[in-house]
XYZ file of C-alpha atoms in Angstrom:
783
model
C -10.742 12.886 18.697
C -12.923 15.647 17.119
C -16.153 13.590 16.196
C -18.344 16.163 14.442
C -15.572 17.926 12.064
C -15.225 16.235 8.563
C -11.277 16.148 8.410
C -11.170 17.626 4.726
C -13.285 19.342 1.707
C -13.819 16.273 -0.309
C -17.225 14.682 -0.527
C -19.146 13.160 2.212
C -19.986 9.699 1.612
C -22.460 9.631 3.485
C -24.507 12.887 2.857
C -25.645 11.716 -0.481
C -25.185 8.466 -2.469
C -22.798 10.241 -5.229
C -21.520 13.827 -4.912
C -19.783 14.196 -7.885
C -20.000 12.766 -11.277
C -18.160 13.241 -14.490
C -19.519 12.532 -18.164
C -16.717 11.913 -20.936
C -18.375 12.432 -23.981
C -19.060 14.618 -27.064
C -20.840 17.814 -25.528
C -23.580 20.538 -26.824
C -23.004 22.523 -28.614
C -20.630 19.808 -30.832
C -23.607 18.590 -33.527
C -23.540 14.645 -33.388
C -25.329 12.309 -31.510
C -23.435 11.694 -29.022
C -23.105 14.782 -27.824
C -26.921 15.219 -27.828
C -27.237 12.102 -26.003
C -25.053 12.913 -22.950
C -26.462 16.427 -22.803
C -30.087 14.698 -22.361
C -29.037 12.094 -19.865
C -26.472 14.805 -17.528
C -29.120 17.549 -17.651
C -32.461 14.399 -16.758
C -29.798 13.583 -14.043
C -29.459 17.057 -13.266
C -32.745 18.024 -12.513
C -33.749 14.896 -10.417
C -30.932 14.554 -8.092
C -29.928 18.362 -7.736
C -27.351 17.386 -4.368
C -25.167 15.468 -7.129
C -22.953 17.900 -8.800
C -22.660 16.567 -12.491
C -19.304 18.040 -15.057
C -18.482 17.277 -18.293
C -14.805 16.288 -20.071
C -15.742 16.545 -23.655
C -13.152 16.008 -26.449
C -11.603 18.682 -28.514
C -14.305 18.966 -31.366
C -13.983 21.021 -34.574
C -17.872 20.675 -34.877
C -18.354 22.833 -31.776
C -20.714 25.799 -32.924
C -20.743 28.243 -29.705
C -19.442 27.813 -26.646
C -19.504 25.243 -24.009
C -21.850 25.346 -20.903
C -20.425 25.658 -17.384
C -21.030 22.596 -16.833
C -18.118 21.023 -19.112
C -15.116 21.792 -17.045
C -12.176 19.884 -19.079
C -11.660 19.626 -22.723
C -9.471 16.460 -23.664
C -7.435 17.316 -26.675
C -8.487 14.429 -28.888
C -5.493 13.647 -30.337
C -3.319 14.189 -27.700
C -2.271 11.461 -25.670
C -0.679 13.456 -22.699
C -4.148 15.167 -22.217
C -6.074 12.138 -21.422
C -3.639 11.926 -18.912
C -4.348 15.388 -17.452
C -8.008 14.798 -17.406
C -7.304 11.616 -15.439
C -4.991 13.847 -12.613
C -8.353 16.538 -12.884
C -10.751 14.059 -12.250
C -8.955 12.498 -9.269
C -8.212 15.365 -8.230
C -11.159 17.188 -7.895
C -13.107 14.062 -5.740
C -15.294 13.029 -8.381
C -16.741 9.877 -7.234
C -17.759 8.206 -10.521
C -16.953 8.587 -13.813
C -19.493 7.162 -17.050
C -17.832 7.174 -20.279
C -20.022 7.731 -23.143
C -18.295 5.297 -25.759
C -18.628 5.787 -29.572
C -15.997 4.691 -32.349
C -14.662 8.083 -33.575
C -15.061 10.150 -30.476
C -11.959 9.384 -28.654
C -8.261 10.340 -30.403
C -5.322 7.089 -31.065
C -5.825 4.049 -33.147
C -9.822 2.994 -32.302
C -9.941 5.705 -29.633
C -7.438 3.843 -27.671
C -6.027 6.976 -25.600
C -9.027 6.708 -23.560
C -7.716 3.530 -22.440
C -4.544 6.648 -20.806
C -7.478 8.194 -18.742
C -8.938 5.049 -17.495
C -5.696 3.025 -16.371
C -4.940 6.398 -14.021
C -8.916 6.651 -12.245
C -8.985 5.764 -8.533
C -12.887 6.006 -8.809
C -15.845 3.567 -10.376
C -16.021 3.681 -14.187
C -19.657 3.192 -16.152
C -18.993 2.272 -19.640
C -22.170 3.335 -22.274
C -21.632 1.160 -25.436
C -23.397 2.869 -28.043
C -21.642 0.560 -31.018
C -20.834 -3.004 -29.774
C -18.724 -4.999 -32.936
C -19.715 -8.114 -33.418
C -16.911 -9.440 -35.278
C -13.739 -6.997 -33.990
C -10.492 -6.336 -35.631
C -7.796 -7.842 -33.767
C -6.527 -4.196 -32.669
C -9.742 -3.570 -31.928
C -10.560 -6.333 -29.888
C -7.512 -6.193 -28.079
C -8.516 -1.853 -27.543
C -12.711 -3.061 -26.354
C -11.697 -5.606 -23.739
C -9.044 -3.481 -21.702
C -11.442 -0.662 -21.458
C -14.344 -3.639 -20.490
C -11.583 -4.584 -17.701
C -10.877 -1.347 -16.655
C -14.914 -0.258 -16.367
C -16.795 -1.399 -13.318
C -20.170 -1.999 -14.987
C -21.178 -1.784 -18.830
C -24.718 -0.295 -20.183
C -25.924 -1.041 -23.594
C -29.268 0.079 -25.130
C -30.677 -2.929 -26.942
C -30.788 -6.456 -25.962
C -29.022 -7.485 -28.766
C -25.585 -5.565 -27.741
C -26.030 -7.415 -24.591
C -25.325 -10.628 -26.413
C -22.356 -9.694 -28.538
C -20.468 -8.250 -25.154
C -21.661 -11.974 -23.648
C -20.333 -13.898 -27.121
C -17.249 -12.123 -28.679
C -16.058 -10.373 -25.209
C -16.829 -12.505 -22.645
C -18.559 -10.632 -20.967
C -20.470 -11.977 -17.718
C -24.219 -10.920 -17.445
C -24.000 -9.300 -13.973
C -21.536 -6.876 -15.388
C -24.065 -5.368 -18.044
C -26.713 -3.328 -17.454
C -29.693 -2.751 -20.690
C -31.020 0.769 -20.285
C -32.522 1.817 -23.478
C -31.752 5.262 -25.371
C -33.634 8.558 -23.541
C -36.563 10.103 -25.004
C -37.980 13.681 -24.331
C -41.752 13.412 -22.551
C -43.988 14.594 -24.842
C -48.269 14.182 -24.930
C -49.460 12.074 -27.878
C -51.501 14.294 -30.095
C -52.620 14.760 -33.722
C -50.030 15.193 -36.367
C -52.269 17.921 -37.821
C -51.796 20.207 -34.556
C -48.218 21.350 -35.926
C -48.430 21.227 -39.579
C -49.667 24.703 -40.060
C -46.424 26.152 -38.399
C -44.606 24.189 -40.855
C -46.329 25.382 -43.606
C -48.089 21.810 -44.582
C -51.371 22.043 -43.346
C -53.496 19.690 -45.009
C -51.155 17.096 -46.232
C -49.664 14.038 -44.975
C -46.220 14.178 -44.353
C -43.236 12.132 -44.214
C -40.260 12.560 -42.223
C -36.669 11.204 -41.974
C -33.925 13.472 -39.820
C -31.036 13.063 -38.855
C -27.410 13.982 -39.396
C -27.041 13.086 -43.341
C -24.299 11.022 -44.647
C -24.370 8.202 -47.214
C -25.218 5.403 -45.564
C -28.281 6.924 -44.545
C -30.984 5.193 -47.479
C -32.990 8.380 -48.100
C -32.518 8.017 -52.379
C -34.712 4.739 -51.757
C -37.339 6.523 -49.910
C -37.238 9.300 -52.920
C -37.388 6.715 -55.660
C -40.515 5.187 -54.390
C -42.632 8.478 -53.930
C -43.712 8.862 -57.696
C -45.597 5.504 -56.931
C -47.106 6.985 -53.762
C -48.109 10.187 -55.240
C -50.132 8.758 -57.724
C -52.643 7.573 -55.290
C -51.512 10.547 -52.421
C -50.594 13.477 -54.917
C -50.548 15.647 -51.382
C -47.725 13.707 -49.819
C -45.020 15.409 -48.894
C -41.542 13.778 -47.790
C -39.495 16.289 -45.269
C -35.707 15.721 -44.763
C -34.297 17.439 -42.016
C -30.766 17.848 -40.438
C -27.827 19.068 -41.361
C -24.857 17.214 -43.377
C -22.679 15.478 -40.948
C -19.926 17.827 -40.306
C -17.160 14.919 -40.811
C -19.338 14.406 -43.839
C -18.639 17.792 -44.623
C -14.705 17.700 -44.617
C -14.425 14.703 -46.517
C -16.967 14.823 -49.054
C -18.445 18.229 -48.799
C -22.253 18.014 -49.828
C -22.387 15.114 -52.504
C -24.804 13.139 -50.908
C -27.174 15.947 -50.409
C -26.777 17.371 -53.666
C -27.028 13.894 -55.219
C -30.102 13.640 -53.785
C -31.850 16.423 -54.530
C -30.913 15.737 -58.269
C -32.400 12.952 -57.899
C -35.887 14.648 -56.910
C -35.099 16.805 -60.227
C -34.663 13.730 -62.147
C -38.283 12.538 -60.944
C -40.327 15.736 -61.184
C -41.214 15.581 -57.318
C -39.340 18.985 -56.201
C -42.517 20.701 -54.953
C -43.116 17.290 -52.782
C -39.813 17.007 -51.252
C -38.715 19.334 -48.452
C -34.824 19.239 -47.944
C -33.982 21.555 -43.960
C -31.095 21.675 -44.065
C -29.889 22.940 -40.476
C -29.222 21.572 -37.177
C -32.631 22.267 -35.062
C -32.883 22.508 -31.460
C -34.610 19.660 -29.369
C -38.439 21.929 -29.188
C -38.147 22.395 -32.701
C -37.268 18.871 -33.600
C -41.002 17.461 -31.792
C -42.751 19.899 -34.121
C -41.105 18.506 -36.708
C -41.779 14.174 -35.601
C -45.042 15.398 -34.081
C -45.951 16.826 -37.409
C -45.260 13.667 -39.180
C -48.182 11.088 -40.065
C -45.542 8.341 -41.286
C -41.173 8.566 -39.849
C -38.990 6.949 -42.603
C -35.740 5.224 -40.876
C -34.073 3.745 -44.497
C -30.823 3.231 -43.037
C -28.319 1.057 -44.607
C -26.161 -0.037 -41.820
C -27.680 -3.773 -40.380
C -25.597 -3.334 -37.599
C -26.418 -0.621 -36.255
C -27.083 -0.533 -32.631
C -28.460 2.192 -31.254
C -30.610 4.683 -32.980
C -31.993 8.165 -31.362
C -33.714 9.240 -33.987
C -35.228 6.182 -33.995
C -36.211 6.381 -30.240
C -37.162 9.637 -30.310
C -39.582 8.930 -33.531
C -41.346 5.870 -31.351
C -41.460 8.325 -28.163
C -43.269 10.525 -29.783
C -45.655 7.950 -30.998
C -45.280 7.856 -34.444
C -46.032 5.264 -37.174
C -42.366 3.958 -38.559
C -41.365 2.305 -41.558
C -37.131 1.059 -41.178
C -34.700 -1.296 -42.552
C -34.255 -4.054 -40.306
C -31.278 -2.898 -38.563
C -30.072 -4.403 -35.299
C -31.661 -1.413 -32.943
C -35.010 -1.786 -35.191
C -35.738 -4.951 -35.216
C -35.592 -4.750 -31.268
C -37.542 -1.834 -30.675
C -40.377 -1.805 -33.602
C -40.535 -5.397 -32.669
C -44.961 -6.918 -31.796
C -46.758 -4.723 -34.271
C -44.664 -0.995 -33.288
C -43.378 -0.503 -36.501
C -43.054 -2.176 -39.741
C -39.675 -2.797 -41.593
C -38.564 -3.666 -45.198
C -35.951 -4.806 -46.605
C -32.766 -2.998 -47.247
C -32.017 -0.594 -50.279
C -35.851 -1.658 -51.619
C -37.537 1.237 -52.814
C -40.844 -0.924 -53.789
C -41.431 -2.274 -50.306
C -40.700 1.345 -48.800
C -43.521 2.266 -51.275
C -45.941 -0.329 -50.157
C -45.641 -0.418 -46.694
C -46.361 3.794 -47.192
C -49.310 3.324 -48.941
C -50.231 0.526 -46.533
C -49.986 2.877 -43.712
C -51.837 5.615 -45.644
C -54.821 3.587 -46.806
C -55.735 2.308 -43.060
C -55.829 4.991 -41.114
C -57.065 2.347 -38.057
C -53.714 0.659 -38.569
C -51.300 3.328 -38.461
C -53.246 4.876 -35.334
C -52.986 1.695 -33.620
C -49.143 1.106 -34.631
C -48.713 5.082 -33.267
C -50.690 3.960 -30.029
C -48.214 0.204 -29.065
C -44.994 2.720 -30.217
C -45.993 5.416 -27.477
C -46.987 3.116 -24.408
C -43.927 1.271 -25.140
C -41.937 4.505 -24.954
C -43.196 5.253 -21.639
C -39.946 3.691 -19.660
C -37.735 5.603 -21.750
C -38.309 8.720 -21.099
C -35.188 10.689 -19.929
C -36.852 10.411 -16.394
C -36.701 7.285 -16.445
C -33.790 6.624 -17.888
C -31.856 9.116 -15.686
C -33.495 7.689 -12.356
C -31.792 3.878 -13.777
C -28.340 4.786 -14.706
C -28.166 6.747 -10.985
C -29.544 3.399 -9.420
C -26.494 1.919 -11.820
C -23.709 4.444 -10.110
C -24.711 3.782 -6.938
C -24.520 0.242 -7.553
C -21.517 0.408 -8.518
C -20.029 2.552 -6.276
C -21.352 0.513 -3.483
C -19.720 -2.209 -4.988
C -16.580 -0.393 -4.955
C -16.590 0.402 -1.871
C -17.218 -2.871 -0.666
C -14.563 -4.383 -3.404
C -12.116 -2.037 -3.632
C -9.200 -2.160 -6.685
C -6.161 -1.323 -5.934
C -4.446 1.743 -7.825
C -1.691 -0.947 -8.809
C -2.966 -4.433 -9.676
C 1.157 -5.832 -10.942
C 1.429 -7.057 -7.621
C -0.020 -7.676 -4.473
C -0.226 -5.803 -1.885
C 1.260 -8.346 0.522
C 4.152 -8.765 -1.748
C 5.603 -5.500 -0.442
C 8.618 -5.538 2.040
C 8.475 -1.791 3.439
C 11.281 0.111 4.651
C 10.883 2.574 7.542
C 10.665 5.960 6.656
C 13.231 8.453 8.530
C 11.414 10.946 11.192
C 10.651 14.351 9.199
C 8.684 16.409 11.273
C 7.878 19.471 8.762
C 3.887 19.407 8.923
C 4.066 19.339 12.222
C 5.650 22.139 12.517
C 3.968 23.377 10.071
C 0.790 22.655 11.804
C 1.553 24.493 15.222
C 1.724 27.854 15.529
C 2.105 30.187 18.816
C -1.693 28.619 19.653
C -0.974 25.397 19.477
C -1.990 22.810 16.503
C -4.455 23.752 13.825
C -6.827 20.487 13.785
C -6.857 20.529 9.684
C -5.167 21.345 6.425
C -6.373 21.489 3.461
C -3.787 19.104 1.592
C -0.995 20.038 3.557
C -1.881 23.842 3.791
C -2.986 24.549 7.661
C -6.799 25.414 7.348
C -7.065 28.683 9.813
C -10.779 28.544 9.750
C -10.986 25.838 11.273
C -9.004 26.537 14.344
C -8.156 23.862 17.444
C -8.801 21.722 19.453
C -7.990 20.190 22.564
C -8.089 16.611 21.434
C -5.629 17.106 18.637
C -3.286 19.439 21.166
C -3.177 16.305 23.590
C -2.196 14.019 20.981
C 0.555 16.213 19.657
C 1.502 16.620 23.493
C 2.139 13.140 23.625
C 3.915 13.001 20.445
C 6.180 15.577 21.135
C 7.231 13.661 24.385
C 7.592 10.796 22.919
C 10.295 12.823 20.117
C 12.411 13.410 23.769
C 14.499 9.721 23.505
C 15.993 11.070 20.272
C 18.097 13.342 21.459
C 18.762 15.221 17.944
C 15.260 16.516 18.782
C 14.825 17.239 22.154
C 15.272 20.935 22.129
C 12.461 20.975 19.345
C 10.413 18.725 21.194
C 10.696 20.802 24.483
C 9.562 23.571 21.962
C 6.468 22.198 20.759
C 5.603 20.474 24.108
C 5.840 23.904 25.269
C 3.030 25.121 23.015
C 0.925 22.356 23.810
C 0.690 22.394 26.937
C 0.083 25.871 27.370
C -2.969 25.163 25.203
C -4.217 22.524 27.572
C -3.426 25.126 30.526
C -5.590 27.723 28.922
C -8.131 24.932 27.810
C -9.609 23.763 31.213
C -12.072 25.421 33.128
C -11.487 26.200 35.719
C -14.848 26.203 37.116
C -15.976 22.900 36.107
C -12.326 21.019 36.157
C -12.807 19.459 32.156
C -11.175 20.662 29.574
C -13.024 22.560 26.439
C -12.417 21.552 23.177
C -13.286 23.272 20.452
C -11.034 26.651 19.658
C -11.595 29.189 16.589
C -8.458 30.717 15.065
C -8.772 33.761 16.816
C -8.675 32.462 20.034
C -12.774 31.796 21.112
C -13.811 28.883 22.750
C -16.968 27.195 20.434
C -17.785 25.096 23.661
C -17.933 25.285 27.547
C -16.792 21.636 27.947
C -15.250 19.336 25.536
C -17.010 15.741 25.368
C -15.546 12.462 27.916
C -13.373 11.696 25.320
C -11.768 14.655 24.672
C -11.268 14.877 28.800
C -9.829 11.352 29.020
C -7.031 12.193 25.845
C -6.162 15.595 27.893
C -5.462 13.311 30.851
C -3.720 10.646 28.920
C -1.430 13.790 27.824
C -0.614 15.031 30.819
C -0.071 11.884 32.671
C 2.446 10.813 29.712
C 4.245 14.279 30.760
C 4.697 13.746 34.242
C 5.459 10.129 34.034
C 7.714 10.556 30.762
C 8.965 13.765 30.143
C 12.950 14.717 30.995
C 12.055 18.556 31.185
C 11.007 18.999 34.897
C 8.923 22.542 33.957
C 6.808 20.374 31.529
C 6.509 17.682 34.686
C 4.879 20.302 37.217
C 2.670 22.168 34.668
C 1.249 18.794 33.808
C 0.899 17.435 37.397
C -0.795 20.017 38.443
C -3.608 19.926 35.731
C -3.491 16.281 35.905
C -4.716 16.590 39.806
C -6.850 19.009 38.680
C -8.583 16.872 35.560
C -8.399 13.189 37.227
C -11.591 13.636 39.699
C -13.919 13.989 36.464
C -13.004 10.867 35.118
C -14.297 8.660 37.772
C -17.871 9.502 36.331
C -17.018 8.375 32.883
C -19.381 6.550 30.878
C -17.502 6.037 28.146
C -15.225 3.327 27.540
C -12.808 4.690 25.288
C -12.822 8.253 27.867
C -11.842 5.724 30.601
C -9.120 3.886 27.854
C -7.193 7.311 27.351
C -7.532 8.108 30.936
C -6.057 4.689 32.464
C -2.940 5.428 29.844
C -2.619 8.459 30.871
C -3.165 7.481 34.902
C -0.923 4.338 33.929
C 1.962 6.993 32.576
C 1.632 8.961 36.120
C 2.179 5.880 38.224
C 5.416 5.448 37.023
C 6.681 8.185 38.849
C 4.145 8.569 41.407
C 3.459 4.918 42.721
C 2.472 5.486 45.761
C -0.491 7.989 44.719
C -3.430 6.536 46.000
C -6.165 8.779 44.100
C -4.969 7.868 41.205
C -4.377 4.159 42.224
C -8.385 4.107 42.806
C -9.394 5.731 39.571
C -7.145 2.708 37.735
C -9.035 0.653 40.075
C -12.631 1.659 39.277
C -11.713 2.463 35.464
C -10.229 -0.875 34.782
C -13.647 -2.517 36.522
C -15.646 -0.633 34.374
C -14.074 -1.853 31.109
C -14.004 -5.796 32.790
C -17.881 -5.295 34.048
C -18.524 -3.911 30.026
C -16.896 -7.114 28.645
C -18.796 -9.572 30.379
C -21.964 -8.100 29.397
C -21.276 -8.200 25.996
C -18.787 -10.901 25.122
C -19.800 -13.794 23.706
C -18.117 -16.896 21.834
C -17.885 -14.456 18.578
C -17.651 -11.171 19.929
C -14.984 -10.647 22.191
C -15.788 -7.358 23.292
C -16.510 -4.256 25.350
C -20.003 -3.235 23.186
C -21.918 -4.257 20.882
C -20.440 -2.153 18.097
C -16.196 -1.543 16.285
C -16.170 2.153 16.443
C -13.123 4.401 16.659
C -9.612 4.205 18.176
C -10.619 0.794 18.750
C -7.245 -0.830 20.070
C -7.095 1.570 22.922
C -9.944 -0.627 24.956
C -7.563 -4.042 25.362
C -4.565 -1.435 25.456
C -6.098 0.310 28.178
C -6.075 -3.079 30.338
C -2.807 -4.434 28.681
C -1.071 -1.379 30.262
C -2.787 -1.670 33.404
C -2.894 -5.776 34.395
C 0.798 -6.156 35.445
C 1.334 -3.437 37.481
C -2.090 -4.477 39.355
C -1.037 -8.193 39.292
C -4.007 -9.261 38.013
C -3.674 -12.097 35.160
C -7.115 -11.987 33.857
C -6.823 -8.479 33.043
C -3.967 -8.905 31.246
C -5.942 -12.008 29.369
C -9.072 -9.817 28.549
C -6.888 -7.845 26.895
C -4.885 -10.221 25.349
C -7.599 -11.858 23.764
C -9.126 -8.705 22.557
C -6.734 -7.597 21.296
C -5.701 -10.960 19.308
C -10.028 -10.829 18.633
C -9.782 -7.516 16.928
C -6.624 -7.874 14.887
C -8.166 -10.944 12.927
C -11.462 -8.480 12.712
C -9.057 -6.290 11.138
C -7.203 -8.797 8.343
C -7.983 -8.500 5.024
C -8.404 -11.519 3.252
C -5.135 -10.636 1.605
C -3.636 -10.496 4.982
C -2.918 -6.479 4.937
C -4.347 -4.452 7.737
C -7.700 -3.611 7.220
C -9.339 -1.106 9.849
C -13.039 -0.953 11.008
C -14.777 1.739 8.354
C -15.786 5.199 10.031
C -18.531 5.457 7.676
C -21.381 3.476 9.686
C -18.764 0.967 11.621
C -19.420 -2.244 12.634
C -22.536 -3.311 14.925
C -23.129 -6.438 16.005
C -24.504 -8.955 13.775
C -24.737 -5.759 10.768
C -22.055 -5.406 7.798
C -19.012 -3.875 8.955
C -18.512 -0.226 7.044
C -15.315 -0.888 5.129
C -14.622 3.081 4.920
C -13.475 5.624 5.469
C -10.081 3.908 6.779
C -9.026 6.611 9.457
C -4.818 6.581 10.688
C -6.048 6.790 14.402
C -7.215 3.246 13.402
C -4.093 2.160 12.290
C -1.689 3.787 15.191
C -4.301 2.369 17.634
C -3.293 -0.892 16.598
C 0.263 -0.262 16.179
C 0.853 0.799 19.921
C -1.373 -1.911 21.473
C 0.475 -4.668 19.583
C 3.965 -3.575 20.671
C 2.400 -3.392 23.978
C 0.996 -7.064 23.903
C 4.902 -7.774 22.059
C 6.229 -6.562 25.111
C 4.212 -8.017 28.262
C 4.614 -11.624 26.084
C 7.672 -11.808 23.575
C 4.904 -13.639 21.670
C 6.436 -12.740 17.979
C 3.009 -12.504 16.646
C 2.158 -9.007 18.424
C 5.394 -7.670 16.433
C 3.969 -9.408 13.042
C 0.158 -7.642 13.835
C 1.958 -4.081 15.032
C 3.791 -4.441 11.545
C 1.146 -4.933 9.408
C -0.802 -2.090 10.954
C 2.353 0.161 10.549
C 2.478 -0.875 6.537
C -0.887 0.228 6.023
C 0.508 4.341 6.187
C 3.004 3.043 3.491
C 0.864 1.697 0.494
C 0.106 -2.054 1.879
C -3.594 -1.417 1.689
C -7.003 -1.599 0.513
C -5.848 0.709 -2.405
C -1.727 0.345 -2.855
C -1.520 3.837 -1.876
C 0.791 5.032 1.004
C -0.786 7.330 3.287
C 2.522 8.537 4.712
C 3.570 11.897 2.227
C 7.425 11.371 2.665
C 7.465 14.999 0.796
C 5.474 16.709 3.637
C 6.274 14.606 6.055
C 2.424 14.684 6.730
C -0.175 11.765 6.656
C -3.349 11.823 4.422
C -6.074 12.315 6.705
C -8.044 8.684 5.112
C -8.715 6.186 2.382
C -12.174 5.906 0.666
C -13.111 3.341 -1.857
C -11.479 4.864 -4.586
C -9.089 7.388 -3.468
C -6.980 8.922 -0.612
C -7.858 11.875 1.143
C -5.706 14.087 0.540
C -5.920 16.125 3.726
C -3.104 15.927 6.294
C -4.502 17.018 9.099
C -2.821 16.735 12.594
C -4.749 13.587 14.162
C -3.766 11.546 10.645
C -0.191 13.423 10.717
C 0.388 12.641 14.818
C -1.066 9.409 14.575
C 2.048 8.632 12.009
C 4.134 9.856 13.759
C 3.100 8.080 16.841
C 3.356 4.787 14.665
C 6.544 5.274 13.449
C 8.456 6.435 16.666
C 6.773 3.392 18.796
C 7.536 0.906 15.942
C 10.793 2.206 15.618
C 12.105 1.529 19.236
C 10.409 -2.108 18.706
C 12.767 -3.016 15.576
C 15.552 -1.394 17.224
C 15.663 -3.087 20.538
C 14.170 -6.727 19.291
C 12.673 -8.885 20.625
C 12.369 -8.992 24.855
C 14.422 -11.617 26.904
C 12.412 -14.213 28.776
C 13.711 -12.218 31.519
C 12.399 -9.007 30.246
C 8.936 -10.565 29.990
C 8.520 -11.620 33.356
C 9.402 -7.880 34.368
C 6.993 -5.190 35.071
C 6.253 -3.504 31.695
C 7.977 -0.133 33.275
C 11.410 -1.695 33.176
C 10.648 -2.613 29.651
C 9.693 1.085 29.234
C 13.105 1.926 30.542
C 15.019 0.361 28.586
C 13.562 2.365 25.956
C 14.196 5.440 27.532
C 17.860 4.983 28.098
C 18.332 3.645 24.572
């Protein structure tokens, strides 16, 4: 195995906590509060985590004025259910690591926004959903949709404690699934309101401010009705109403609400003291307006408003706020951070405005309390909290993966063996040898070739000789792979080079011990098994040159690979004393390692389970019987039994050690990335144990490991691709690695050939069990 390769163009899950995050929700220049929030959050995250790629999928919005920024990669047609499914496919295929949904009623299509469920049902990665509104008493259909949305989300984010209470009480959401992250705000200094007043043409005046997109539930008329009483005492007060009318209101009602407010101002004769700015302003300009205000008034009529971005911004700039007691205001303005007035009560609003204007010290005390509280809400802090929860959600998914299909357990499925399909093996093979990597099923020339993969391919080609219909093809392929190995050996050092570029330039002088051992395994297999005399002669020449170096190996796996090759070689030349001496030396080396590291709870050859683990017991299993050493065979059986127990999930399917961090004694095992070579190594070793013992449990263990390829795994997704004949390169916590490289494809093909032979031959008889394994092999070859 080329351990330094990535095998993939997909995200490396160890280079950064999360490589690619997608937001689903409205985005600027769409004119709505959710668009502003999503944009601010995304940009805050991008500024703090430049290694992470952030992309956005907004729904189509007629309120967009201008072009979306480059970060917007896919626009979901709001009312088109099929487009939500396409968006899910887009996210899955683009290796997105996590999706964050910004949920608000009205953003997504279908009844009560149900189309978003179409997208979420198809996603393979974790989902974190931010709820901008949580209905306390939903209608039946709302309740059904909302509960499925909750179930499809790994974590839920809300912005107020009240929303958390409602999620628990009304929807039964456990506390541990929820996160409270306040609405983010810009980080601006605490400044005197007079600083900006001259720029806005209101110098020397007291400024009252309400801002946000206008609609009939804003309650602005109740502020206007109370202004005459304020002006009697403070004639230099101006009330600024900043914000365009909400686009949805424009479409349904036109400017009737704004016009009614303006008529009320004219009726009261206070036109010089009320300023309407009918526009959607930039963040910079908005901060200037808020900073210039002496008092911010939010007279909303919606008692169940869970989140108000405008209120959050006003508090963040350090304003003295007067608000009606909607849910968000009650929470954010508690402990003296603002003043509350009853709904639709002009007189109460007037009294509180006068109170603040009369008491400058009190006004500034409220300002300071609000500002200090808001420091935990600045976008930098909000982004940090979101990333922490994103990382946690992904880690939980890694440790507790969710199957792609939840209608049945993986362990309930019985799989038929696929037919042999060699299209992808041939696709990866050219005149030089087999290319090591692919992008999906397309050979990747820029990654070139390796001796590792050509050795694997050579073994597979020899196994193919057992099927008469493939003999000519097997001979042709084997000739190419062994030609590569002839070229790979360094004549001066008798070591195999490993990595070759596509233009046939060697990129190393000597490969690893593992690479050399794997080459010896392949050559020994050709000598011992191939029916083609010419191939055997070439392989024997290379085997004799390469064997001496293996006596100095320190790698357990290199030793195991070598033993597999020596065992195959000795089937044809059983009297070769040099090969026998190498076998004895390497077997003793593995036994000594076992004696050094094994304990009652750790029956292994090292302090770590890493890759190709089953090859270690397999090497002892193939050597014990011909060496007439029952202890060697027993160590092989004991360690394989211990390994298969560790590699069995709670639900009974094969669960290999993950390649991301392996499994060190006393540490937490890595569950991902799961790779096909582990399944193949286990299939092959268990078949060997079955041939030796005749014990049915080993046949079941072999089949369990093989079924991992077909979908009996953590995600219920097949790694084998019957359309191409290739095998996908691995299983991530939330998706398949869609690339189909040589190592993975060969691992599947060899597993299929070996498991097919086992199932066609049936169980060995008691007499066969007593025979040397070579006799059993002869039965397989004759078949």
